[in-house]
Tab-separated table of C-alpha atoms in Angstrom:
chain	number	residue	atom	x	y	z
A	734	MET	CA	-9.945	15.551	-42.772
A	735	GLU	CA	-12.170	12.962	-41.144
A	736	ARG	CA	-15.330	14.552	-39.737
A	737	VAL	CA	-17.625	13.502	-36.856
A	738	ASP	CA	-20.309	15.221	-34.813
A	739	VAL	CA	-18.632	14.612	-31.457
A	740	ALA	CA	-15.096	13.484	-30.633
A	741	ILE	CA	-14.602	11.989	-27.174
A	742	VAL	CA	-11.142	11.888	-25.605
A	743	GLY	CA	-10.971	8.885	-23.287
A	744	GLY	CA	-12.883	5.617	-23.222
A	745	GLY	CA	-13.512	5.100	-19.514
A	746	PRO	CA	-16.933	5.411	-17.838
A	747	ALA	CA	-17.415	9.099	-18.732
A	748	GLY	CA	-16.221	8.741	-22.319
A	749	SER	CA	-18.189	5.594	-23.084
A	750	ALA	CA	-21.328	7.033	-21.465
A	751	ALA	CA	-20.943	10.163	-23.604
A	752	ALA	CA	-20.532	8.027	-26.726
A	753	HIS	CA	-23.605	5.960	-25.909
A	754	ALA	CA	-25.768	9.016	-25.261
A	755	ALA	CA	-24.530	10.841	-28.355
A	756	ALA	CA	-25.019	7.841	-30.646
A	757	THR	CA	-28.442	7.134	-29.160
A	758	GLY	CA	-29.325	10.736	-29.984
A	759	GLY	CA	-28.332	10.247	-33.611
A	760	ALA	CA	-24.873	11.807	-33.579
A	761	ASP	CA	-21.705	10.415	-35.131
A	762	ALA	CA	-19.650	9.731	-32.002
A	763	LEU	CA	-15.986	8.751	-32.020
A	764	VAL	CA	-14.116	7.647	-28.878
A	765	LEU	CA	-10.334	8.084	-28.946
A	766	GLU	CA	-8.675	5.968	-26.252
A	767	LYS	CA	-4.925	5.576	-25.704
A	768	GLY	CA	-5.475	2.229	-24.020
A	769	VAL	CA	-3.429	0.144	-21.617
A	770	PRO	CA	-2.872	-3.624	-21.490
A	771	ARG	CA	-4.251	-5.580	-18.554
A	772	ALA	CA	-3.743	-9.142	-17.450
A	773	ASP	CA	-7.501	-9.597	-17.010
A	774	ARG	CA	-8.671	-8.042	-20.298
A	775	GLY	CA	-8.387	-9.606	-23.733
A	776	ARG	CA	-8.246	-6.334	-25.649
A	777	LEU	CA	-6.713	-2.900	-25.322
A	778	GLY	CA	-8.927	-0.595	-23.282
A	779	PRO	CA	-8.992	2.302	-20.808
A	780	ASP	CA	-6.944	2.523	-17.646
A	781	SER	CA	-9.592	0.693	-15.621
A	782	THR	CA	-8.251	1.165	-12.125
A	783	ASP	CA	-10.144	2.050	-8.993
A	784	ALA	CA	-11.657	0.299	-5.997
A	785	ALA	CA	-14.905	-0.039	-7.953
A	786	GLY	CA	-17.839	-0.086	-5.564
A	787	ILE	CA	-21.325	1.376	-5.928
A	788	LEU	CA	-23.696	2.362	-3.104
A	789	ASP	CA	-27.471	2.008	-3.408
A	790	TYR	CA	-28.386	5.575	-4.394
A	791	TRP	CA	-25.375	5.777	-6.714
A	792	VAL	CA	-27.241	3.305	-8.925
A	793	ASP	CA	-29.847	6.009	-9.573
A	794	ILE	CA	-27.233	8.719	-10.124
A	795	MET	CA	-25.478	6.513	-12.661
A	796	GLY	CA	-28.750	5.475	-14.312
A	797	ILE	CA	-27.694	1.852	-14.860
A	798	HIS	CA	-29.074	-0.997	-12.753
A	799	PRO	CA	-26.663	-3.881	-12.107
A	800	ASP	CA	-29.208	-6.301	-13.583
A	801	GLU	CA	-28.245	-4.837	-16.973
A	802	PHE	CA	-24.593	-5.926	-16.724
A	803	ASP	CA	-23.011	-8.954	-18.324
A	804	GLU	CA	-22.157	-11.857	-16.060
A	805	GLY	CA	-18.971	-11.262	-14.092
A	806	VAL	CA	-19.241	-7.478	-13.828
A	807	VAL	CA	-20.813	-7.516	-10.337
A	808	GLN	CA	-18.504	-9.238	-7.866
A	809	ARG	CA	-20.254	-9.040	-4.483
A	810	GLU	CA	-23.508	-7.632	-3.140
A	811	LEU	CA	-22.932	-5.535	-0.025
A	812	ASN	CA	-24.965	-5.031	3.118
A	813	ARG	CA	-22.755	-2.608	5.049
A	814	ALA	CA	-19.735	-0.331	5.234
A	815	GLU	CA	-17.357	-0.574	8.183
A	816	PHE	CA	-15.429	2.496	9.298
A	817	ARG	CA	-12.551	1.673	11.611
A	818	GLY	CA	-10.363	4.148	13.471
A	819	PRO	CA	-7.295	3.478	15.578
A	820	ASP	CA	-9.486	2.379	18.503
A	821	GLU	CA	-13.122	3.022	17.533
A	822	SER	CA	-15.370	1.579	14.814
A	823	ALA	CA	-18.813	2.158	13.300
A	824	THR	CA	-20.865	0.084	10.890
A	825	LEU	CA	-23.271	1.674	8.422
A	826	THR	CA	-26.051	-0.561	7.071
A	827	SER	CA	-28.047	2.166	5.321
A	828	THR	CA	-27.035	5.297	3.451
A	829	GLY	CA	-30.319	6.899	4.452
A	830	ILE	CA	-30.945	8.068	0.880
A	831	ASP	CA	-33.855	6.737	-1.149
A	832	SER	CA	-32.869	4.354	-3.928
A	833	SER	CA	-34.429	2.019	-6.466
A	834	TYR	CA	-31.737	-0.564	-5.640
A	835	ASP	CA	-32.669	-2.700	-2.654
A	836	LYS	CA	-29.177	-3.665	-1.462
A	837	PHE	CA	-26.652	-1.500	0.366
A	838	GLY	CA	-24.417	-1.631	-2.709
A	839	TYR	CA	-22.125	-3.863	-4.737
A	840	THR	CA	-18.535	-4.235	-5.822
A	841	PHE	CA	-17.669	-4.821	-9.440
A	842	HIS	CA	-14.871	-5.752	-11.813
A	843	ARG	CA	-13.823	-2.408	-13.201
A	844	ALA	CA	-12.273	-3.642	-16.475
A	845	ARG	CA	-15.374	-5.720	-17.273
A	846	PHE	CA	-17.533	-2.732	-16.379
A	847	ASP	CA	-15.590	-0.490	-18.755
A	848	ASP	CA	-15.750	-3.109	-21.498
A	849	TRP	CA	-19.517	-3.437	-21.003
A	850	LEU	CA	-19.900	0.338	-21.346
A	851	ARG	CA	-17.815	0.232	-24.513
A	852	ASP	CA	-19.919	-2.577	-25.998
A	853	ARG	CA	-23.092	-0.656	-25.138
A	854	ALA	CA	-21.777	2.466	-26.869
A	855	GLU	CA	-20.731	0.508	-29.952
A	856	ASP	CA	-24.106	-1.239	-30.077
A	857	ALA	CA	-25.714	2.230	-30.136
A	858	GLY	CA	-23.589	3.154	-33.153
A	859	ALA	CA	-20.552	4.876	-31.633
A	860	GLU	CA	-17.059	4.137	-32.931
A	861	TYR	CA	-14.339	3.261	-30.423
A	862	ARG	CA	-10.647	3.410	-31.375
A	863	ALA	CA	-8.174	2.014	-28.863
A	864	GLY	CA	-4.464	2.626	-29.172
A	865	VAL	CA	-4.966	6.215	-30.339
A	866	SER	CA	-3.337	9.125	-28.482
A	867	VAL	CA	-4.612	12.701	-28.671
A	868	ARG	CA	-2.047	15.509	-28.700
A	869	GLY	CA	-4.428	18.441	-28.486
A	870	VAL	CA	-7.513	20.210	-29.763
A	871	ASP	CA	-7.382	23.251	-32.057
A	872	THR	CA	-10.635	25.217	-31.856
A	873	ASP	CA	-12.047	28.061	-33.935
A	874	PRO	CA	-14.617	29.743	-31.649
A	875	ALA	CA	-16.121	31.620	-34.596
A	876	VAL	CA	-17.326	28.400	-36.262
A	877	SER	CA	-20.849	27.239	-35.433
A	878	PRO	CA	-21.968	23.603	-35.146
A	879	GLY	CA	-23.040	22.194	-38.504
A	880	SER	CA	-20.853	24.539	-40.547
A	881	ASP	CA	-18.959	23.290	-43.555
A	882	GLU	CA	-15.721	23.506	-41.567
A	883	PRO	CA	-15.491	21.759	-38.198
A	884	ARG	CA	-15.205	23.897	-35.091
A	885	HIS	CA	-12.614	21.573	-33.535
A	886	ALA	CA	-9.605	19.845	-35.031
A	887	VAL	CA	-8.521	16.970	-32.775
A	888	GLU	CA	-4.843	16.327	-33.380
A	889	LEU	CA	-3.675	12.722	-33.007
A	890	ALA	CA	-0.178	11.497	-32.217
A	891	SER	CA	-0.174	9.709	-35.560
A	892	GLY	CA	-0.322	13.069	-37.319
A	893	ASP	CA	-3.930	12.601	-38.409
A	894	THR	CA	-6.645	15.124	-37.555
A	895	VAL	CA	-10.305	14.528	-36.755
A	896	GLY	CA	-12.784	17.367	-37.212
A	897	ALA	CA	-15.702	17.623	-34.776
A	898	ASP	CA	-18.506	20.009	-33.901
A	899	PHE	CA	-18.266	19.072	-30.208
A	900	VAL	CA	-15.525	17.654	-27.982
A	901	VAL	CA	-15.968	15.759	-24.724
A	902	LEU	CA	-12.811	15.580	-22.608
A	903	ALA	CA	-12.908	12.415	-20.498
A	904	ASP	CA	-9.230	11.590	-20.053
A	905	GLY	CA	-9.395	11.000	-16.296
A	906	PRO	CA	-7.835	12.782	-13.320
A	907	GLN	CA	-4.381	13.015	-14.897
A	908	ARG	CA	-5.993	15.360	-17.459
A	909	THR	CA	-3.234	14.848	-20.014
A	910	VAL	CA	-5.273	16.493	-22.762
A	911	THR	CA	-7.817	18.425	-20.692
A	912	ASN	CA	-5.323	20.785	-19.063
A	913	ARG	CA	-3.765	21.765	-22.402
A	914	VAL	CA	-7.189	22.468	-23.886
A	915	LEU	CA	-8.462	24.478	-20.914
A	916	ASP	CA	-5.288	26.582	-20.821
A	917	GLU	CA	-6.432	28.128	-24.105
A	918	TYR	CA	-9.424	29.687	-22.332
A	919	LEU	CA	-7.911	30.711	-18.990
A	920	PRO	CA	-5.570	33.587	-18.071
A	921	ALA	CA	-1.907	32.607	-17.839
A	922	ASP	CA	-1.856	33.273	-14.090
A	923	ALA	CA	-4.806	30.916	-13.577
A	924	ALA	CA	-3.871	28.122	-15.983
A	925	ALA	CA	-5.471	24.715	-15.606
A	926	SER	CA	-2.075	23.071	-16.051
A	927	ASP	CA	-1.033	24.719	-12.760
A	928	ARG	CA	-4.299	24.479	-10.825
A	929	LEU	CA	-5.029	20.907	-11.884
A	930	ALA	CA	-1.493	19.530	-12.053
A	931	SER	CA	-1.471	15.880	-11.046
A	932	ARG	CA	0.967	16.188	-8.123
A	933	THR	CA	-1.019	18.979	-6.498
A	934	ALA	CA	-4.592	18.221	-7.579
A	935	ASN	CA	-4.611	14.444	-7.183
A	936	HIS	CA	-4.111	11.741	-4.613
A	937	ILE	CA	-2.290	8.552	-5.514
A	938	ALA	CA	-3.972	5.199	-4.957
A	939	TYR	CA	-2.469	1.734	-4.844
A	940	GLN	CA	-4.186	-1.614	-4.524
A	941	GLU	CA	-3.371	-5.304	-4.605
A	942	TYR	CA	-5.537	-8.263	-5.556
A	943	ARG	CA	-5.030	-10.868	-2.845
A	944	ARG	CA	-6.749	-14.183	-2.214
A	945	VAL	CA	-7.565	-14.211	1.486
A	946	PRO	CA	-8.234	-17.081	3.918
A	947	GLU	CA	-11.791	-18.434	4.190
A	948	GLU	CA	-12.381	-16.971	7.653
A	949	VAL	CA	-11.193	-13.517	6.597
A	950	TYR	CA	-13.316	-13.605	3.445
A	951	GLU	CA	-16.410	-14.641	5.403
A	952	ALA	CA	-15.951	-11.570	7.594
A	953	VAL	CA	-15.733	-9.077	4.694
A	954	ASN	CA	-17.413	-10.692	1.667
A	955	ASP	CA	-20.508	-8.499	1.978
A	956	ALA	CA	-18.853	-5.331	3.316
A	957	ILE	CA	-16.501	-2.568	2.320
A	958	VAL	CA	-14.035	-1.731	5.065
A	959	PHE	CA	-12.150	1.556	5.542
A	960	TRP	CA	-9.566	2.494	8.163
A	961	TRP	CA	-9.258	6.152	9.127
A	962	GLY	CA	-6.560	7.800	11.219
A	963	VAL	CA	-4.035	4.984	10.762
A	964	MET	CA	-1.811	6.653	8.148
A	965	PRO	CA	-0.859	10.324	7.710
A	966	GLY	CA	-2.210	12.739	5.120
A	967	GLU	CA	-5.457	14.479	4.270
A	968	THR	CA	-8.133	11.891	3.387
A	969	ALA	CA	-5.529	9.133	3.480
A	970	TYR	CA	-6.886	5.691	4.305
A	971	PRO	CA	-6.543	1.991	3.480
A	972	TRP	CA	-9.428	-0.289	2.513
A	973	ILE	CA	-10.558	-3.821	1.762
A	974	PHE	CA	-13.110	-4.425	-1.011
A	975	PRO	CA	-14.364	-7.985	-1.627
A	976	ASN	CA	-14.389	-9.547	-5.078
A	977	ALA	CA	-15.357	-13.071	-6.118
A	978	ASP	CA	-13.528	-16.343	-5.310
A	979	ARG	CA	-12.001	-15.150	-2.028
A	980	VAL	CA	-10.171	-12.330	-3.801
A	981	CYS	CA	-10.143	-8.902	-2.151
A	982	ARG	CA	-8.782	-5.610	-3.389
A	983	ILE	CA	-6.634	-4.293	-0.563
A	984	GLY	CA	-5.301	-0.807	-1.041
A	985	LEU	CA	-5.019	2.795	0.031
A	986	THR	CA	-5.179	6.393	-1.119
A	987	MET	CA	-3.024	9.287	0.042
A	988	PRO	CA	-1.779	12.725	-1.036
A	989	ILE	CA	1.322	12.920	-3.214
A	990	GLY	CA	4.636	14.191	-1.853
A	991	LEU	CA	4.027	13.983	1.906
A	992	ASP	CA	6.906	14.870	4.247
A	993	ILE	CA	6.980	12.317	7.058
A	994	ASP	CA	8.708	14.783	9.385
A	995	GLU	CA	5.446	16.732	9.542
A	996	PHE	CA	3.758	13.833	11.356
A	997	ASP	CA	4.119	12.062	14.681
A	998	ARG	CA	5.239	8.586	13.628
A	999	GLY	CA	4.146	7.096	16.925
A	1000	ALA	CA	0.547	8.265	16.482
A	1001	TYR	CA	-0.205	6.219	13.347
A	1002	ALA	CA	-0.695	2.469	13.369
A	1003	LEU	CA	0.882	2.023	9.932
A	1004	LEU	CA	4.027	4.069	10.582
A	1005	ASP	CA	7.196	2.792	12.230
A	1006	ALA	CA	9.364	4.903	14.512
A	1007	ASP	CA	12.371	4.514	12.218
A	1008	ASP	CA	10.581	5.417	8.964
A	1009	GLU	CA	12.666	7.962	7.061
A	1010	SER	CA	9.942	8.626	4.495
A	1011	VAL	CA	6.280	7.874	3.924
A	1012	PRO	CA	5.987	4.168	3.037
A	1013	GLN	CA	5.247	3.048	-0.507
A	1014	GLY	CA	1.851	1.529	-1.288
A	1015	GLY	CA	3.015	-2.083	-1.168
A	1016	GLU	CA	4.642	-1.568	2.236
A	1017	TYR	CA	1.474	0.055	3.579
A	1018	VAL	CA	-0.607	-2.937	2.440
A	1019	ARG	CA	1.840	-5.370	4.060
A	1020	ARG	CA	1.698	-3.417	7.330
A	1021	LEU	CA	-2.097	-3.280	7.233
A	1022	LEU	CA	-2.350	-7.050	6.796
A	1023	GLU	CA	0.243	-7.703	9.503
A	1024	TRP	CA	-1.560	-5.331	11.873
A	1025	GLN	CA	-4.974	-6.879	11.291
A	1026	TYR	CA	-4.180	-10.530	10.627
A	1027	GLY	CA	-0.514	-11.196	11.441
A	1028	ASP	CA	-1.230	-12.825	14.804
A	1029	GLU	CA	-3.177	-15.635	13.111
A	1030	TYR	CA	-1.692	-15.897	9.623
A	1031	ASP	CA	1.523	-15.796	7.675
A	1032	VAL	CA	0.537	-12.830	5.531
A	1033	GLU	CA	2.781	-13.515	2.553
A	1034	GLU	CA	1.793	-17.182	2.397
A	1035	ASP	CA	-1.884	-16.984	3.399
A	1036	PHE	CA	-2.732	-13.755	1.481
A	1037	PRO	CA	-1.070	-14.438	-1.917
A	1038	LEU	CA	-1.139	-11.930	-4.760
A	1039	VAL	CA	-3.394	-12.896	-7.661
A	1040	GLU	CA	-0.842	-12.143	-10.347
A	1041	ASP	CA	-3.159	-12.516	-13.364
A	1042	ALA	CA	-5.389	-9.699	-12.101
A	1043	GLY	CA	-5.049	-5.947	-12.370
A	1044	LYS	CA	-2.677	-3.965	-14.523
A	1045	ARG	CA	0.584	-5.522	-13.434
A	1046	ASN	CA	1.160	-8.727	-11.458
A	1047	GLY	CA	-1.918	-8.272	-9.319
A	1048	THR	CA	-1.261	-4.600	-8.488
A	1049	GLU	CA	-2.556	-1.226	-9.659
A	1050	THR	CA	-1.452	2.365	-9.105
A	1051	TYR	CA	-3.637	5.238	-10.255
A	1052	PRO	CA	-4.525	8.883	-9.553
A	1053	ILE	CA	-7.713	10.147	-7.900
A	1054	SER	CA	-8.822	13.746	-8.135
A	1055	SER	CA	-8.653	15.588	-4.815
A	1056	THR	CA	-9.947	18.910	-6.166
A	1057	ARG	CA	-13.398	20.369	-6.500
A	1058	PRO	CA	-15.182	19.808	-9.833
A	1059	ILE	CA	-14.760	22.315	-12.639
A	1060	ASP	CA	-17.082	23.939	-15.122
A	1061	SER	CA	-16.481	23.551	-18.851
A	1062	PRO	CA	-15.917	26.109	-21.638
A	1063	THR	CA	-19.249	25.275	-23.209
A	1064	GLU	CA	-19.393	28.397	-25.380
A	1065	VAL	CA	-16.934	26.695	-27.729
A	1066	GLY	CA	-18.682	23.325	-27.578
A	1067	ILE	CA	-16.343	21.609	-25.105
A	1068	ALA	CA	-17.467	19.579	-22.087
A	1069	VAL	CA	-15.190	18.040	-19.461
A	1070	ALA	CA	-16.667	14.936	-17.817
A	1071	GLY	CA	-15.900	12.415	-15.075
A	1072	GLY	CA	-12.521	12.279	-13.383
A	1073	ALA	CA	-11.120	14.945	-15.709
A	1074	MET	CA	-13.574	17.465	-14.254
A	1075	GLY	CA	-12.774	16.381	-10.688
A	1076	THR	CA	-15.896	14.444	-9.771
A	1077	THR	CA	-14.044	11.485	-8.244
A	1078	SER	CA	-13.930	11.894	-4.480
A	1079	ALA	CA	-10.647	11.296	-2.668
A	1080	PHE	CA	-12.741	11.116	0.513
A	1081	HIS	CA	-14.296	7.767	-0.440
A	1082	GLU	CA	-12.831	7.100	-3.920
A	1083	GLY	CA	-16.293	6.969	-5.499
A	1084	GLY	CA	-16.364	8.307	-9.037
A	1085	ASP	CA	-17.758	5.867	-11.561
A	1086	HIS	CA	-21.399	6.780	-10.924
A	1087	VAL	CA	-20.843	10.510	-11.451
A	1088	ALA	CA	-18.527	9.870	-14.403
A	1089	VAL	CA	-21.253	7.942	-16.192
A	1090	ARG	CA	-23.841	10.599	-15.393
A	1091	THR	CA	-21.769	13.589	-16.507
A	1092	GLY	CA	-20.648	11.776	-19.637
A	1093	ALA	CA	-24.223	10.922	-20.519
A	1094	ILE	CA	-25.291	14.553	-20.106
A	1095	ALA	CA	-22.440	15.760	-22.330
A	1096	GLY	CA	-23.245	13.190	-25.033
A	1097	GLU	CA	-26.941	13.989	-24.962
A	1098	LEU	CA	-26.313	17.718	-25.380
A	1099	ALA	CA	-23.787	17.134	-28.175
A	1100	ALA	CA	-26.367	15.088	-30.071
A	1101	ALA	CA	-28.908	17.884	-29.551
A	1102	GLY	CA	-26.431	20.394	-31.032
A	1103	ASP	CA	-26.138	22.656	-27.985
A	1104	MET	CA	-23.582	22.216	-25.201
A	1105	ALA	CA	-24.546	25.461	-23.429
A	1106	PRO	CA	-26.702	23.860	-20.672
A	1107	TYR	CA	-23.974	21.422	-19.582
A	1108	ASN	CA	-22.657	23.280	-16.517
A	1109	ARG	CA	-26.183	23.794	-15.212
A	1110	ARG	CA	-27.237	20.223	-16.015
A	1111	TRP	CA	-24.361	18.494	-14.234
A	1112	LYS	CA	-24.963	20.572	-11.108
A	1113	GLU	CA	-28.645	19.622	-11.118
A	1114	ALA	CA	-27.756	15.949	-11.521
A	1115	ILE	CA	-24.835	15.497	-9.108
A	1116	GLY	CA	-24.508	18.779	-7.204
A	1117	ASP	CA	-25.884	17.356	-3.942
A	1118	GLU	CA	-23.539	14.384	-4.153
A	1119	ILE	CA	-20.503	16.593	-4.795
A	1120	VAL	CA	-21.429	18.969	-1.962
A	1121	ARG	CA	-21.648	16.031	0.475
A	1122	ASN	CA	-18.229	14.779	-0.594
A	1123	VAL	CA	-16.521	18.172	-0.482
A	1124	THR	CA	-18.096	18.961	2.900
A	1125	MET	CA	-16.844	15.767	4.492
A	1126	ALA	CA	-13.375	16.113	2.949
A	1127	ASP	CA	-13.103	19.708	4.216
A	1128	MET	CA	-14.234	18.737	7.711
A	1129	VAL	CA	-11.619	16.007	8.133
A	1130	ALA	CA	-8.752	17.764	6.342
A	1131	ASP	CA	-6.717	18.334	9.500
A	1132	TYR	CA	-7.837	15.292	11.500
A	1133	GLU	CA	-5.276	13.311	13.460
A	1134	PRO	CA	-5.798	9.834	14.987
A	1135	ASP	CA	-7.471	11.148	18.152
A	1136	ASP	CA	-9.909	13.167	16.051
A	1137	TRP	CA	-10.840	10.064	14.056
A	1138	ASN	CA	-11.443	8.095	17.234
A	1139	ARG	CA	-13.673	10.870	18.539
A	1140	VAL	CA	-15.704	11.227	15.336
A	1141	ILE	CA	-16.066	7.509	14.611
A	1142	GLY	CA	-17.100	6.969	18.220
A	1143	ALA	CA	-19.719	9.709	17.847
A	1144	ALA	CA	-20.957	8.151	14.609
A	1145	ASP	CA	-21.233	4.775	16.306
A	1146	ALA	CA	-23.306	6.333	19.086
A	1147	MET	CA	-25.558	7.996	16.524
A	1148	LEU	CA	-26.056	4.712	14.687
A	1149	ALA	CA	-26.934	2.994	17.947
A	1150	ALA	CA	-29.548	5.675	18.673
A	1151	GLU	CA	-30.998	6.068	15.180
A	1152	THR	CA	-34.308	4.677	13.999
A	1153	GLY	CA	-33.310	3.436	10.566
A	1154	ASP	CA	-33.008	6.694	8.657
A	1155	GLY	CA	-29.232	6.721	8.106
A	1156	LEU	CA	-26.045	7.918	9.748
A	1157	LEU	CA	-27.043	11.490	10.596
A	1158	SER	CA	-30.635	10.860	11.658
A	1159	GLN	CA	-30.699	10.961	15.466
A	1160	PRO	CA	-27.719	12.863	16.879
A	1161	TYR	CA	-29.565	14.346	19.834
A	1162	ARG	CA	-30.121	10.927	21.403
A	1163	SER	CA	-26.459	9.981	21.338
A	1164	GLY	CA	-24.482	12.588	23.232
A	1165	TRP	CA	-22.808	15.967	22.887
A	1166	GLU	CA	-20.075	14.751	20.522
A	1167	SER	CA	-22.722	13.534	18.089
A	1168	VAL	CA	-24.537	16.861	18.273
A	1169	LYS	CA	-21.294	18.690	17.451
A	1170	LEU	CA	-20.688	16.358	14.503
A	1171	MET	CA	-24.160	16.960	13.074
A	1172	VAL	CA	-24.090	20.741	13.604
A	1173	GLY	CA	-20.608	20.988	12.109
A	1174	TYR	CA	-21.628	18.968	9.079
A	1175	LYS	CA	-24.726	21.089	8.415
A	1176	TRP	CA	-22.839	24.358	8.866
A	1177	ASN	CA	-20.019	23.290	6.562
A	1178	LYS	CA	-22.439	21.943	3.982
A	1179	ARG	CA	-24.218	25.305	3.733
A	1180	ARG	CA	-20.837	27.007	3.298
A	1181	VAL	CA	-19.618	24.545	0.656
A	1182	LYS	CA	-22.877	24.682	-1.302
A	1183	LYS	CA	-22.255	28.347	-2.059
A	1184	ASP	CA	-18.856	27.684	-3.626
A	1185	TYR	CA	-17.922	24.115	-4.554
A	1186	VAL	CA	-16.695	24.634	-8.134
A	1187	GLY	CA	-12.938	24.727	-8.697
A	1188	ILE	CA	-13.008	26.593	-12.014
A	1189	ASP	CA	-16.171	28.582	-12.633
A	1190	GLU	CA	-17.513	29.033	-16.170
A	1191	SER	CA	-17.174	32.817	-15.725
A	1192	GLU	CA	-13.359	32.421	-15.677
A	1193	TYR	CA	-13.142	31.236	-19.278
A	1194	VAL	CA	-12.170	33.816	-21.886
A	1195	TYR	CA	-13.079	33.114	-25.512
């Protein structure tokens, strides 16, 4: 049996960060990545699909400054985020959180980012195998790290087995391997495969790469734009993210399996009265472009798909975790990192920064020979960020279009009254609605902070 110190399942941001940290710490690190083909990547690599933007303070959470990247990773530097409701809008030019990065944020090419992380891990001494599928992990809890026999036997689809002292599960929000592994340590009535099943624990996202007219690009080339309250579903929203060369990623995220009869079709800008079901992603994007730009442009002619981008003909579909993050069964030397542990936020689709950070912590601890501190360490590193995301997602869970107009209007009033310290800095100068928004946020944040973990480490049985 082949033997390594740490086997890492998944080669995305979390997996490659774990490999880099482990190899830097002197461990033999092996990344096992199933891999998918992409039109814009010359080699097989991870399923590199998300909207791919980083805010200023996320740079510090991730621990990688964009100046370190290869050319072509960063697409656009940002100076604002625009939040648009059915009738109201607000523009945020500062996150209000201290950062070593002096811009509002940046967008980046996710496949190039993933490939850069892979190259960095390999340069540190990690081994990366693409085109390799993992079936499962067989663990003997009685075996200690460094023993003659490995504690974990990672079973590959090829029939081969890799022995490892530690395992990092970084297979993304679909958790193809993670759920099967965690089921071994959870009671049958609380199985991960039920609690974290993709259709119930994830949102679905869809985006298109479109080259937009000059005037449209000039309006958004230094901004990320979100629309709220224009399509049904909890934390469901479309967006525009600028890339280079007049290309924008135009997409949306929404819960899986919505029943359109539960919503008032006439209340949502992107629904039609005769819709018999919730529109597919491509139809939503077409409606968004027609709604915003159809009076001036022929959308299909003036916003063409860039067919040599993305996973398939200029389009991408991918899952995003909509659950709270989970602890790991560290007593048997297993850490779950990144999207697999639920750190990606369906509220704003941000996840790469926390994936890199959690992966790096897991790799560092594996190299040190002790995974026990992992659950404490990830909470210290990203707990505040996760609490903010969960709080906001909980607050807006039942919002309808009128609620979004009210809240975005209140946020706009707060921004007009603030003195440069961020969105929630001066509510008392901007009206009663702003006061209610601030008080509600603080109250919910205190509540969430007490219980924001989806699977607690105390639930695992060894």
